[in-house]
Steps between C-alpha positions, in 0.01 A plus 500: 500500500812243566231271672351513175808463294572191679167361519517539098879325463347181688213477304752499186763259631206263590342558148823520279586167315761460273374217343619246220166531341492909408481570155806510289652854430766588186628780711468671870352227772131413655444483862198399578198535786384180523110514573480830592239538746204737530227620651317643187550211259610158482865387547719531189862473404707826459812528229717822561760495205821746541739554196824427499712670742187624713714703749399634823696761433214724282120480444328283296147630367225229588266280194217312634362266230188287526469130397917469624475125454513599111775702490806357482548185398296291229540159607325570830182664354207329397538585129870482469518947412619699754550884452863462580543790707848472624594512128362726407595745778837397520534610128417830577658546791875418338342741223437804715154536465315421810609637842572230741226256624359146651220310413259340733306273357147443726384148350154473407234223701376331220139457669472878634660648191216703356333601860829635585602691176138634405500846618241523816345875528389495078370182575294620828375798258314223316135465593423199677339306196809626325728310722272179565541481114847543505609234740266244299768562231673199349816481305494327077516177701216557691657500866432781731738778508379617846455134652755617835327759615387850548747793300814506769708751277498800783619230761802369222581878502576509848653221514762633259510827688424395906749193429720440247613823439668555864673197464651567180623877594617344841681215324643654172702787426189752294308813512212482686308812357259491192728639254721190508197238588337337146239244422461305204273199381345352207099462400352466847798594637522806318163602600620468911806704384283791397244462784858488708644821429138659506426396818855511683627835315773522795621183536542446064639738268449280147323232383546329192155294369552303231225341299289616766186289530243775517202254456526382903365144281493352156208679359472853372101467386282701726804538773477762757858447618683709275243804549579487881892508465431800259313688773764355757821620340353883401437554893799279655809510216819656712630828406657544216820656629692225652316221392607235168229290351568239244222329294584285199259203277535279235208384227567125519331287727293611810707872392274507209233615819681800616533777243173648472467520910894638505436779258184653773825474722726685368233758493459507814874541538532783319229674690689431768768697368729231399728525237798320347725619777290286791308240301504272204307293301599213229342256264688225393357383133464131509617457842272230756465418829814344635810516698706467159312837351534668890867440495564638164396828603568489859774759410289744388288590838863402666668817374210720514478454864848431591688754260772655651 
């Protein structure tokens, strides 16, 4: 075990770079991972954000978000939104109404994106036509969506889990147990937050999906995708006694997609025996698909998983 320990505190000293190029934050710092390594998916950069006054002192409950390079700062994304995060948490931290917590933001690879976020075992459920069709799927502009690769999603899982998780409850001062562990993402990233928490029902104790791309592509005509996470989630969803799940969607945009496919969900949820006390969903009347619209009602999942 202290072999272990301080096998883990090398690999974070030689990984850890304060560097001059992290994202801005309005409150709290970011230290950052710089090209975390792995051996499930390609290298990527890591950006752990502590509020003010982090203290190792108490316990901070733990936030993995997807995409991290988009959540902080809007000069350093691609289409100058961010979902301003540290805001937004700090807010309601000086308010009260979260319990303590970090955020560690797992930057997306722009050319693996989909093969890691598209949830593996409702893909493999496919027949094999099924699937040859899928990954012939293009995007409006006619690119590939699948042009990296084979579906890696189980292999970004462990990565999270195997990984990056044992560095950040070696490094930082946080709960290690479900209960205090949450994932969160938007559109594609929401879809690995639910397959997350299904899949890993000890390691994550709440996800929060927002506009959750439940599609897997950019077509909903004759689509067998949405069928298969249907049959997925009523044998895999985690029980609902200690588990929070979040799903939210606008009607703007690539949103407009989601409502008819969310409402079989929240079916399914309530089969499950989930009820306002464990799970929520929202629609968000005129609302697209952005960081601007995410941010706006990042509080919202924030204190229904975090309330204290």
């Amino acid at each position: 075990m202290i072999k272990s320990i301080i096998i883990l505190g090398i690999l974070w000293i030689s990984n850890v770079i304060f560097s001059q190029s992290l994202p801005k934050v309005v409150s709290g710092k970011l230290e950052r991972i710089e090209n975390f390594k792995s051996n499930y998916v390609t290298a990527r950069n890591i950006d752990v954000w502590l509020p003010e006054n982090y203290s190792n002192t108490k316990k901070y409950n733990v936030l993995y978000m997807h995409d991290g390079q988009m959540l902080f700062d809007a000069e350093t994304t691609w289409n100058k939104q961010a979902w301003d995060a540290d805001n937004v948490l700090s807010k309601l931290l000086k308010e009260g109404k979260i319990q303590d917590v970090i955020i560690v933001g797992i930057a997306s690879d722009a050319t693996t994106r989909h093969i890691d976020y598209f949830p593996q075992k409702p893909f493999e459920s496919l027949t094999q036509n099924q699937q040859n069709s899928i990954y012939k799927a293009n995007r409006s502009n006619g690119q590939s969506i699948f042009n990296s690769g084979k579906i890696n999603s189980d292999n970004y899982l462990k990565f999270i889990v195997k990984e990056l998780k044992p560095i950040i409850d070696n490094r930082y001062s946080v709960y290690t147990d479900a209960e205090h562990t949450l994932i969160a993402g938007s559109s594609m990233g929401g879809l690995i937050s639910i397959y997350a928490i299904c899949e890993y029902p000890d390691v994550f104790g709440g996800a929060a999906c927002l506009s959750t791309h439940w599609p897997g592509i950019f077509s909903v005509e004759n689509n067998p995708i949405p069928n298969a996470f249907f049959n997925y989630l009523k044998n895999h969803l985690p029980t609902p006694k200690n588990h929070k799940i979040y799903f939210d969607y606008g009607t703007a945009t690539l949103d407009a997609m989601y409502e008819p496919i969310q409402l079989i969900v929240d079916d399914i949820m309530k089969s499950k025996g989930f009820t306002a006390k464990n799970w929520m969903t929202q629609k968000f009347e005129g609302a697209d698909h952005s960081e601007k619209s995410w941010n706006k009602r990042l509080p919202i999942p924030m204190e229904f998983l975090l309330k204290k």
